[in-house]
GROMACS .gro file of C-alpha atoms in nm:
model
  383
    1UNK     CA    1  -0.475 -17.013  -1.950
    2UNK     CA    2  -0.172 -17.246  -1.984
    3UNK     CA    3   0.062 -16.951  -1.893
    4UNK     CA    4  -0.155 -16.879  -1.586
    5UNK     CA    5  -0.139 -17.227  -1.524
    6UNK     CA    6   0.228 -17.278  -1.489
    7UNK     CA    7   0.258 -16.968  -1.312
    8UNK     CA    8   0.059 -17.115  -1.047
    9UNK     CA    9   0.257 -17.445  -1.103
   10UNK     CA   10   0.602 -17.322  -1.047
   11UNK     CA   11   0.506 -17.089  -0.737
   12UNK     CA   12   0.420 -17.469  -0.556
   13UNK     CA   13   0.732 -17.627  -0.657
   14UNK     CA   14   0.907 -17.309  -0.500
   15UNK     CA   15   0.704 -17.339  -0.163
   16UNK     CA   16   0.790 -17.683  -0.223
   17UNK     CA   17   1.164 -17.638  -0.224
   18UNK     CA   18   1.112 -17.430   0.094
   19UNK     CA   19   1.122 -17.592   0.422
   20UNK     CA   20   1.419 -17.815   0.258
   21UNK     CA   21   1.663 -17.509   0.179
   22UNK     CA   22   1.547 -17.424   0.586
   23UNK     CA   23   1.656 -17.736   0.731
   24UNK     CA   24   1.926 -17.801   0.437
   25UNK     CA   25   2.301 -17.852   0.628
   26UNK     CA   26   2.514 -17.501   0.616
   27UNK     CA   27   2.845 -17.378   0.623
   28UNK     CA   28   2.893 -17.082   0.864
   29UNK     CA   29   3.238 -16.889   0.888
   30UNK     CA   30   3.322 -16.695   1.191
   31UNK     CA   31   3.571 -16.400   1.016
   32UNK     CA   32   3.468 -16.140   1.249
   33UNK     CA   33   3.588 -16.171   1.648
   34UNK     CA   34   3.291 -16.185   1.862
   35UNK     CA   35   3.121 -16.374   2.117
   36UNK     CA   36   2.874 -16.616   2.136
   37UNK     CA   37   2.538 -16.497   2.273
   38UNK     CA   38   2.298 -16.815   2.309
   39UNK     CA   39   2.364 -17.170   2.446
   40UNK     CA   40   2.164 -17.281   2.150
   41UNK     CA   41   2.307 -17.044   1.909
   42UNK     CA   42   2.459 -17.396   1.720
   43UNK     CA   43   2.244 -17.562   1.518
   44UNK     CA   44   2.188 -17.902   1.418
   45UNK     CA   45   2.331 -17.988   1.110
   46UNK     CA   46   2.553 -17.696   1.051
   47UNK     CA   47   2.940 -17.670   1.063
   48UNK     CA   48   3.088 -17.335   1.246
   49UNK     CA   49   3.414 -17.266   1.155
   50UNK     CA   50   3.615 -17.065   1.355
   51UNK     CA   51   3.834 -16.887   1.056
   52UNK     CA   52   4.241 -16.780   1.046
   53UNK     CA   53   4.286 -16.470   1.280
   54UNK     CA   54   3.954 -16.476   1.427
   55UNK     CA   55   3.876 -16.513   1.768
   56UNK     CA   56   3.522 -16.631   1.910
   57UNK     CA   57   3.482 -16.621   2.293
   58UNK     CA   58   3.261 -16.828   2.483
   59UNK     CA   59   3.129 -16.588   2.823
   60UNK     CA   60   3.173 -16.677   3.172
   61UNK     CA   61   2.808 -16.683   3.251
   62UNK     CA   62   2.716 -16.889   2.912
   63UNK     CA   63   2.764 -17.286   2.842
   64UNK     CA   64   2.736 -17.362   2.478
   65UNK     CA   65   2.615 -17.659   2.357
   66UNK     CA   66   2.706 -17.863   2.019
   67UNK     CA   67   2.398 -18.069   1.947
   68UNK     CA   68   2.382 -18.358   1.757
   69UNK     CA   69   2.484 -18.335   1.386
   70UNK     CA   70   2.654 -17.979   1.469
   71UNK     CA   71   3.041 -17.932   1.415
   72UNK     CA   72   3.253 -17.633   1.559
   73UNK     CA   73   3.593 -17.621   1.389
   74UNK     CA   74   3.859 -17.366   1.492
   75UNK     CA   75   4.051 -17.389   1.154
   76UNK     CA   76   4.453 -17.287   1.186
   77UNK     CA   77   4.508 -17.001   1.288
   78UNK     CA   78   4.197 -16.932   1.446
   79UNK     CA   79   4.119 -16.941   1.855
   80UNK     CA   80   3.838 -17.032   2.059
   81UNK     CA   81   3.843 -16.874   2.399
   82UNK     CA   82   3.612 -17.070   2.659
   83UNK     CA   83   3.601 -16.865   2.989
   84UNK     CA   84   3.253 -17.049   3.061
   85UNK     CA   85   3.193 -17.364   2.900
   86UNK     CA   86   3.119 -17.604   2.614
   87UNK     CA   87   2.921 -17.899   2.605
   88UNK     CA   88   2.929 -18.147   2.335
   89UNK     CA   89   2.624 -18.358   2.329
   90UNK     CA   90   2.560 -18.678   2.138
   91UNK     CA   91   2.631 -18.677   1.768
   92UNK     CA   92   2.815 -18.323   1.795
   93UNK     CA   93   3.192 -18.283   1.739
   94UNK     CA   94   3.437 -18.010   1.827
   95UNK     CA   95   3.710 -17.982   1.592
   96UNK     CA   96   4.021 -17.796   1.667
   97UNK     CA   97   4.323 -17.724   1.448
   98UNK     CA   98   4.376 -17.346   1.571
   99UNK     CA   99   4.433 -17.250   1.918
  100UNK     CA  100   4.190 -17.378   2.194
  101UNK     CA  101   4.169 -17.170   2.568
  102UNK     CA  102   4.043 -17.309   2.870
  103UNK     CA  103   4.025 -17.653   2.738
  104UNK     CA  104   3.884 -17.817   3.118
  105UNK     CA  105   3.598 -17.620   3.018
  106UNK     CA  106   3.491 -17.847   2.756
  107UNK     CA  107   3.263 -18.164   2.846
  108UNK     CA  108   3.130 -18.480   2.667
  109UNK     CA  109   2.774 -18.527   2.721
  110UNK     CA  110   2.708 -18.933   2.505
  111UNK     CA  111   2.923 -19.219   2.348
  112UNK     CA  112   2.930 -19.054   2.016
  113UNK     CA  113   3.050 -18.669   2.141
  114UNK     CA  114   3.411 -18.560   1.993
  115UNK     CA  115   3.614 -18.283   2.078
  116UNK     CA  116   3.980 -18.385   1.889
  117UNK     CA  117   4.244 -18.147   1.836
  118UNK     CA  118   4.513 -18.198   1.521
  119UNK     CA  119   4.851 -18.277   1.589
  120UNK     CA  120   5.091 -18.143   1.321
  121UNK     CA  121   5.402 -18.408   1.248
  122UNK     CA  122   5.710 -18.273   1.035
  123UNK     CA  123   5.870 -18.472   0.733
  124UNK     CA  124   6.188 -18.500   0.888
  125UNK     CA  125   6.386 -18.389   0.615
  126UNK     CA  126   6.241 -18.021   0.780
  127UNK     CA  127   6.446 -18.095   1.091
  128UNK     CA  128   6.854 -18.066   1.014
  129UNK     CA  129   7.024 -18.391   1.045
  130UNK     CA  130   6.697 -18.636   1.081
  131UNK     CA  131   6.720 -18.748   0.740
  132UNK     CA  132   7.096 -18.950   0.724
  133UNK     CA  133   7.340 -18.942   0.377
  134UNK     CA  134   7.180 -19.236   0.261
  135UNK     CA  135   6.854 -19.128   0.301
  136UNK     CA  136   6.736 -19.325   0.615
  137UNK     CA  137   6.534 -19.151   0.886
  138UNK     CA  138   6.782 -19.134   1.183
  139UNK     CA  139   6.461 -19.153   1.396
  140UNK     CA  140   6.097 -19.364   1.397
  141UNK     CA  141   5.807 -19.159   1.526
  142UNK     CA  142   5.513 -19.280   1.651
  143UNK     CA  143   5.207 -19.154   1.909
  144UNK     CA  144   4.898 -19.275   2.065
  145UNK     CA  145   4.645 -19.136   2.312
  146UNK     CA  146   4.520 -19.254   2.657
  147UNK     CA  147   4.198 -19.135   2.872
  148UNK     CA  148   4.328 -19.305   3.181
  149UNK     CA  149   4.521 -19.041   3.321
  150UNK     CA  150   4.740 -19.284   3.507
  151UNK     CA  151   5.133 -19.220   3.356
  152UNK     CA  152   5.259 -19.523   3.496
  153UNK     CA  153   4.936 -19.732   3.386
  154UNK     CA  154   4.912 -19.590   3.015
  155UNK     CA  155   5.321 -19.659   2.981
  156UNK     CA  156   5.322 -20.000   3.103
  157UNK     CA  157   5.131 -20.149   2.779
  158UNK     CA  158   4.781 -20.003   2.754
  159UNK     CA  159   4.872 -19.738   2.461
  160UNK     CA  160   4.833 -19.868   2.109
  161UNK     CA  161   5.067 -19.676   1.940
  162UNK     CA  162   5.065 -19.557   1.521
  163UNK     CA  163   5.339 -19.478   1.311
  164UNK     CA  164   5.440 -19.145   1.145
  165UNK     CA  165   5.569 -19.131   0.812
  166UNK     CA  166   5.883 -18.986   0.763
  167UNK     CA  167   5.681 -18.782   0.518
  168UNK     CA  168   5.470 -18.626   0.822
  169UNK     CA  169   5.123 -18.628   0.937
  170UNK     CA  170   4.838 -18.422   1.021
  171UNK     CA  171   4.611 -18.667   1.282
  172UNK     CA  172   4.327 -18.571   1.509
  173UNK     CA  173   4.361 -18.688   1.899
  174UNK     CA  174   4.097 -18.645   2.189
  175UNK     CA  175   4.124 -18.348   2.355
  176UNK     CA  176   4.210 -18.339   2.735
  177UNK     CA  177   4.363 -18.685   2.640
  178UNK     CA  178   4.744 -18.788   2.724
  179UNK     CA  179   4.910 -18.829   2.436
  180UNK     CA  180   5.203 -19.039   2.385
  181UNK     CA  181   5.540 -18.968   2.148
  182UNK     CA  182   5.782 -19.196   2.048
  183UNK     CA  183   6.102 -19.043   1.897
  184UNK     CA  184   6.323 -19.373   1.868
  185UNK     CA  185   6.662 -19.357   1.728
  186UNK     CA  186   6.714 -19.578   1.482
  187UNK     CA  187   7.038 -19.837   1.573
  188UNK     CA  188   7.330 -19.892   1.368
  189UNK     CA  189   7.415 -20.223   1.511
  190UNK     CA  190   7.199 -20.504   1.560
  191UNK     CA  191   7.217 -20.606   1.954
  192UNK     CA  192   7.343 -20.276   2.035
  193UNK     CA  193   7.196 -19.982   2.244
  194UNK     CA  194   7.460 -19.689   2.073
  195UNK     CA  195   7.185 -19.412   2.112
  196UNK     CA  196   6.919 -19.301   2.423
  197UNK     CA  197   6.598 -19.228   2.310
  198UNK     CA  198   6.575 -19.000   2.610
  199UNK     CA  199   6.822 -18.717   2.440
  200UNK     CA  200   6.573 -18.692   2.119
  201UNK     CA  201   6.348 -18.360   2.259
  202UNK     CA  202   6.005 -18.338   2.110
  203UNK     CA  203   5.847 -18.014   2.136
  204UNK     CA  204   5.472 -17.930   2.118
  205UNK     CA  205   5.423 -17.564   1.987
  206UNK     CA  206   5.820 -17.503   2.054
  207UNK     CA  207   5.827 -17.615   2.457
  208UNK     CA  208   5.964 -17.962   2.597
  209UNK     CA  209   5.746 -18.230   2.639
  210UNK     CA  210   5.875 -18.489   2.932
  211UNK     CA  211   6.035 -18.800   2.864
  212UNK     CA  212   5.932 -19.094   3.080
  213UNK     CA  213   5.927 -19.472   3.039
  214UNK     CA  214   5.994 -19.411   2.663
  215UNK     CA  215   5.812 -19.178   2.546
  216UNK     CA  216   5.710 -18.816   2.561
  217UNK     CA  217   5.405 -18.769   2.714
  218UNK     CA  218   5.164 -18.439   2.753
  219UNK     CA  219   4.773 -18.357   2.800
  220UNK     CA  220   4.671 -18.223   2.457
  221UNK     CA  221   4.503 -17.919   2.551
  222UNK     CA  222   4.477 -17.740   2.173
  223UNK     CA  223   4.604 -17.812   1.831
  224UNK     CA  224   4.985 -17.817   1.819
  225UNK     CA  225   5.336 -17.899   1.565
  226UNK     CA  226   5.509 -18.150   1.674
  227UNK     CA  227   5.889 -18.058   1.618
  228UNK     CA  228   6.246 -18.238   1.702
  229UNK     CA  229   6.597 -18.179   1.810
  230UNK     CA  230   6.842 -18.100   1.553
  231UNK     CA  231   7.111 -18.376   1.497
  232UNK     CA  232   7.414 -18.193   1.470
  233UNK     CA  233   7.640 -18.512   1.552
  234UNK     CA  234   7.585 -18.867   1.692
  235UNK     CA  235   7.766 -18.718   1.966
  236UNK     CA  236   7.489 -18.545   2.146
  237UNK     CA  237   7.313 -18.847   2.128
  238UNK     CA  238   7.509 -19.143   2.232
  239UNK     CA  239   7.384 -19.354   2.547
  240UNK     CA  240   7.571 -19.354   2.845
  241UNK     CA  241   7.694 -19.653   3.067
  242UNK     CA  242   7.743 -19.677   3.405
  243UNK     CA  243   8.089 -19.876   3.487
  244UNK     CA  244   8.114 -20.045   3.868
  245UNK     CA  245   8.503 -19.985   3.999
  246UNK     CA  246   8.510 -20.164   4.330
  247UNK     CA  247   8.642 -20.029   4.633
  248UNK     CA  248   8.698 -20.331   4.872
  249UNK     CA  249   8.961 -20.417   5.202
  250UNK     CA  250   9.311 -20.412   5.067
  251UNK     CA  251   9.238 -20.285   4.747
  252UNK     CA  252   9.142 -19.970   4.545
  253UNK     CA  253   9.067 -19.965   4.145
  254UNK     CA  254   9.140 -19.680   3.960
  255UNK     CA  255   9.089 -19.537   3.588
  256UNK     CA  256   9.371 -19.455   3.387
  257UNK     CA  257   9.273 -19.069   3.371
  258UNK     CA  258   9.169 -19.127   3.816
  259UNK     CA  259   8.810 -19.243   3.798
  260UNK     CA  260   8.764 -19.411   4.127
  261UNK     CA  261   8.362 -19.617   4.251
  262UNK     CA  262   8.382 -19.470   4.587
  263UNK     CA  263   8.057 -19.606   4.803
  264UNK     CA  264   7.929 -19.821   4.528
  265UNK     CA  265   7.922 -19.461   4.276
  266UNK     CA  266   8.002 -19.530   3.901
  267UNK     CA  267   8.223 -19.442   3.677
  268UNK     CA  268   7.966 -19.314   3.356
  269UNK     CA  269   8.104 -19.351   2.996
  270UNK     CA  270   7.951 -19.269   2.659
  271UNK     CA  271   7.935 -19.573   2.431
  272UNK     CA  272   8.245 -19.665   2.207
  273UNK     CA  273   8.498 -19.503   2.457
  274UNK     CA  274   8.751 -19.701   2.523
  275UNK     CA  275   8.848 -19.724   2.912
  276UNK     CA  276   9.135 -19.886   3.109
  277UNK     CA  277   9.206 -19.923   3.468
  278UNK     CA  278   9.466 -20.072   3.734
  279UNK     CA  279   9.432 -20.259   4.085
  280UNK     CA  280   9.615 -20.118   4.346
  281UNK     CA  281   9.650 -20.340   4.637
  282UNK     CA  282   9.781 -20.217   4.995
  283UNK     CA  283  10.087 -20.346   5.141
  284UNK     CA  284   9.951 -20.503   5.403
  285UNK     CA  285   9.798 -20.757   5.142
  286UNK     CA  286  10.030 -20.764   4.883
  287UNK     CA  287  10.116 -21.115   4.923
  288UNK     CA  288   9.780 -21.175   4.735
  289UNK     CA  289   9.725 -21.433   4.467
  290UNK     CA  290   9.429 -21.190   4.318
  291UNK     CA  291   9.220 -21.239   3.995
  292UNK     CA  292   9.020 -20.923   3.838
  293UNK     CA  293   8.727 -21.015   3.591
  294UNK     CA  294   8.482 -20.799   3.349
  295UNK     CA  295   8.148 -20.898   3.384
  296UNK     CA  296   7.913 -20.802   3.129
  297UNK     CA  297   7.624 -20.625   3.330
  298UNK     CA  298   7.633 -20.389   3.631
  299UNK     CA  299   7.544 -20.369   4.017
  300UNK     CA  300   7.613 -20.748   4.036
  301UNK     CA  301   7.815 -20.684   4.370
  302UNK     CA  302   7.641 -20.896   4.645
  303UNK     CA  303   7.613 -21.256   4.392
  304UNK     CA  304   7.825 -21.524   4.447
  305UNK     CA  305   8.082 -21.491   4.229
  306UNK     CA  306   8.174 -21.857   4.236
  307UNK     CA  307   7.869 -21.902   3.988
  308UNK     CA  308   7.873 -21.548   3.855
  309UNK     CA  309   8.209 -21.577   3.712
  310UNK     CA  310   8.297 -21.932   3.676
  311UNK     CA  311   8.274 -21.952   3.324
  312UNK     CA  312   8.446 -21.610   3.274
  313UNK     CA  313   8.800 -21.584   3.233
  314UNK     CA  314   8.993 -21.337   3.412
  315UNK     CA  315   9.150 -21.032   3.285
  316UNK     CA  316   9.510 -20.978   3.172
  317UNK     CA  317   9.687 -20.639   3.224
  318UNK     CA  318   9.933 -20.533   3.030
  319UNK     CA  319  10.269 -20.460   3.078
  320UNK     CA  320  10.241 -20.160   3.277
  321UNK     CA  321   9.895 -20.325   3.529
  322UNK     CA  322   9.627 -20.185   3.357
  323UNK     CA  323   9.337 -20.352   3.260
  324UNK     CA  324   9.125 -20.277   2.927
  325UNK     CA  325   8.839 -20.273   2.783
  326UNK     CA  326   8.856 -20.155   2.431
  327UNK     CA  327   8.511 -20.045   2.288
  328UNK     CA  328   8.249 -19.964   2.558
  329UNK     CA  329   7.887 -20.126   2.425
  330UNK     CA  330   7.710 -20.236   2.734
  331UNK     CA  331   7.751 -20.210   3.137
  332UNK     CA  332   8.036 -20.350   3.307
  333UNK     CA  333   8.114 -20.448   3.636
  334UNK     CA  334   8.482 -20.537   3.768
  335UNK     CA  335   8.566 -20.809   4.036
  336UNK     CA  336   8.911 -20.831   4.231
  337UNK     CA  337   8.904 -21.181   4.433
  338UNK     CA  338   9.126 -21.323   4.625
  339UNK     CA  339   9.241 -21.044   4.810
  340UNK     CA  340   9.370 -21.159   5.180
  341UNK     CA  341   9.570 -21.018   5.455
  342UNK     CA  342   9.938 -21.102   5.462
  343UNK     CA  343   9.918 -21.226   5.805
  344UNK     CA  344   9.636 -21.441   5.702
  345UNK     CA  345   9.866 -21.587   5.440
  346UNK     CA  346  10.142 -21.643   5.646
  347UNK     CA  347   9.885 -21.790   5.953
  348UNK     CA  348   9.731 -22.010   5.674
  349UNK     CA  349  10.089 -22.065   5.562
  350UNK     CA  350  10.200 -22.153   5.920
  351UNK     CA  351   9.914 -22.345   5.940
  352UNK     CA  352  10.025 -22.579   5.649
  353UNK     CA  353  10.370 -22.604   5.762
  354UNK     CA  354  10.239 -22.757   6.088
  355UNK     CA  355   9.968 -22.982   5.926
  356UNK     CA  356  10.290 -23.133   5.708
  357UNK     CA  357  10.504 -23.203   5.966
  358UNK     CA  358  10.214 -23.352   6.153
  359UNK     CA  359  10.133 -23.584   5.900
  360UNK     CA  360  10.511 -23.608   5.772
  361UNK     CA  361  10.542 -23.745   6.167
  362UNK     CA  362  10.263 -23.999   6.079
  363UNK     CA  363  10.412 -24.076   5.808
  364UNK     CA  364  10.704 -24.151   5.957
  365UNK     CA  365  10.567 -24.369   6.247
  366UNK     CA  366  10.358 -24.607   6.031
  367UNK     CA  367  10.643 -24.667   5.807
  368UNK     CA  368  10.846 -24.728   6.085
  369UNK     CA  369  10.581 -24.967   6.234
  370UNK     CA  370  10.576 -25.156   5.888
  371UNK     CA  371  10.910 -25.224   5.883
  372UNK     CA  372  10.919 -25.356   6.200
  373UNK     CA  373  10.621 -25.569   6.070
  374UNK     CA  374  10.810 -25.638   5.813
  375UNK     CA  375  11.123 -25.760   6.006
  376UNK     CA  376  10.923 -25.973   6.219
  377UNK     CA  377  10.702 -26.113   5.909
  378UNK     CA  378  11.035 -26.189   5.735
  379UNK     CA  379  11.185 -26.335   6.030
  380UNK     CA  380  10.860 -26.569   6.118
  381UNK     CA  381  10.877 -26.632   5.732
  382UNK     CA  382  11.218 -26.698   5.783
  383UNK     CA  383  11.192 -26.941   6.054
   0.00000   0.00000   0.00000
């Protein structure tokens, strides 16, 4: 009797235990390529996965749904092809660290939908050269993610941006999302801009993503690495500044090696090059008193350089007329003043001459005019 009795006991515990194992959360693994065949086919609770190699299609006549508590994962190396369409509702998340097709095809249906993909950052000792002989990062590497869609908005403040490790990173960012890179060579110098930013490529899965406004930007459209450019020397790297060689009447500046600003165009050097130049002034003016000042900055060309310059002091050449400056660090512009016509100088000249004799004549008279004063003062005195 007792055995029958726990017989009967332990066949209720196990009908029991049965409607929990059905609604128990499962693991399913897609390893054979197929296709979906039901927009319900995901279930709540359960995580797909999507495994390495294998590829699961979504039909152009189907729309799949993720419900609520349901996870799709495309693990690495895996690919989800969507020719129709997903829809992640409420509570469901699509996870993708493989490769994701037709990526517009995917839709949020509720505040708490995901569909992320994972971006992939190098330690940078994997890229030759980022990694100095000290042991500094030559770069800093940070990203963040924007659903505005507006470029110029999203890089004018709105991005909150998070740092990389030099160690790497493995992060998840919303799909059909911009996403924002900053590869920002670190400075030597304090104060100093030696290095542009722009030259530092990042690549997403091996192709060029655009540099604008400081960053790298792209639409994340699957899972990606995130790689950099080699730094073979700080050569290929160093920033480039734009020198203003004016062109104005009676005079011409020229670089030592010919450079010549013809119509307001610069003269472009890479930063520590050293550069020197001369004033050539036409005959026709030579009789000029000129000045030629460096001004720290560039395109200053229509200010008045009374105030611009008045606390510079102007340039020396040296004993051959050229002009130098010896370590380029910043944008320059160069002023020649004082440049005037010969015939001006001699009018102005003339000009002078005939103002001193006029008032040399005045001179004259009133002297004159006070000695006689003085006569008959003396002689009244006198009397």
């Amino acid at each position: 009797m007792k055995k029958t009795l726990a017989v009967i006991l332990s066949v209720i515990m196990l009908l029991c235990c049965v409607p929990f194992a059905a609604n128990a959360a499962e693991a399913i693994i897609f390893d054979v390529s197929t296709s979906f065949t039901s927009s319900n086919q995901l279930i709540s609770g359960n995580t797909y996965t999507v495994s390495e190699g294998v590829t699961m299609t979504v039909p152009s006549d189907l729309t799949l749904y993720i419900p609520a508590g349901a996870v799709l994962r495309v693990a690495e190396g895996g690919k989800l092809n969507v020719l129709g369409s997903i829809i992640v509702m409420d509570g469901g998340s699509l996870l993708v660290e493989g490769f994701l097709y037709g990526a517009t095809n995917v839709a949020l249906n509720g505040e708490n939908a995901t569909a992320l993909c994972e971006l992939r950052f190098p330690a940078l000792n994997t890229t030759a050269g980022l990694i100095d002989k000290t042991g500094n990062a030559r770069i800093k590497v940070s990203y963040g993610s924007s659903a505005n869609g507006n470029i110029y908005e999203d890089q004018q403040g709105t991005v909150a941006y998070n740092d990389v490790s030099a160690l790497g990173a493995s992060v998840m960012a919303p799909l059909n999302q911009y996403v924002y890179i900053k590869a920002e060579i670190v400075e030597p110098e304090n104060g100093y801009d030696k290095f542009d930013d722009a030259l530092m490529n990042v690549y997403f899965n091996g192709v060029g993503v655009p540099f604008t406004q400081g960053s790298h930007h792209t639409l994340l459209t699957t899972s990606g690495d995130i790689s950099y450019s080699s730094w073979i020397s700080d050569d290929a790297f160093l920033k480039t500044y734009n020198i203003y060689l004016p062109t104005g009447e009676g005079y011409t500046v020229y670089g030592r090696e010919g450079e010549q600003s013809a119509d307001g165009e610069t003269v472009k050097l890479k930063y520590g090059q050293s550069f020197s130049f001369r004033v050539e002034i036409d005959p026709e003016f030579d009789m000029s008193a000129y000045e030629v000042y460096i001004y720290n900055g560039y395109g200053w060309a229509n200010l008045d350089t009374s105030t611009l310059l008045k606390d510079i002091a102007p340039a020396q050449p040296d004993n051959y007329g050229y002009y130098h400056i010896d370590k380029i660090q910043g944008e320059h512009t160069i002023y020649v003043v004082g440049v005037v016509k010969n015939e001006t100088i001699l009018m102005v000249g003339d000009i002078l001459d005939m103002v001193r004799n006029v008032f040399e004549m005045i001179k004259g008279f009133f002297e004159e005019l006070m000695a006689l004063l003085g006569i008959s003062l003396g002689g009244t005195e006198a009397a």
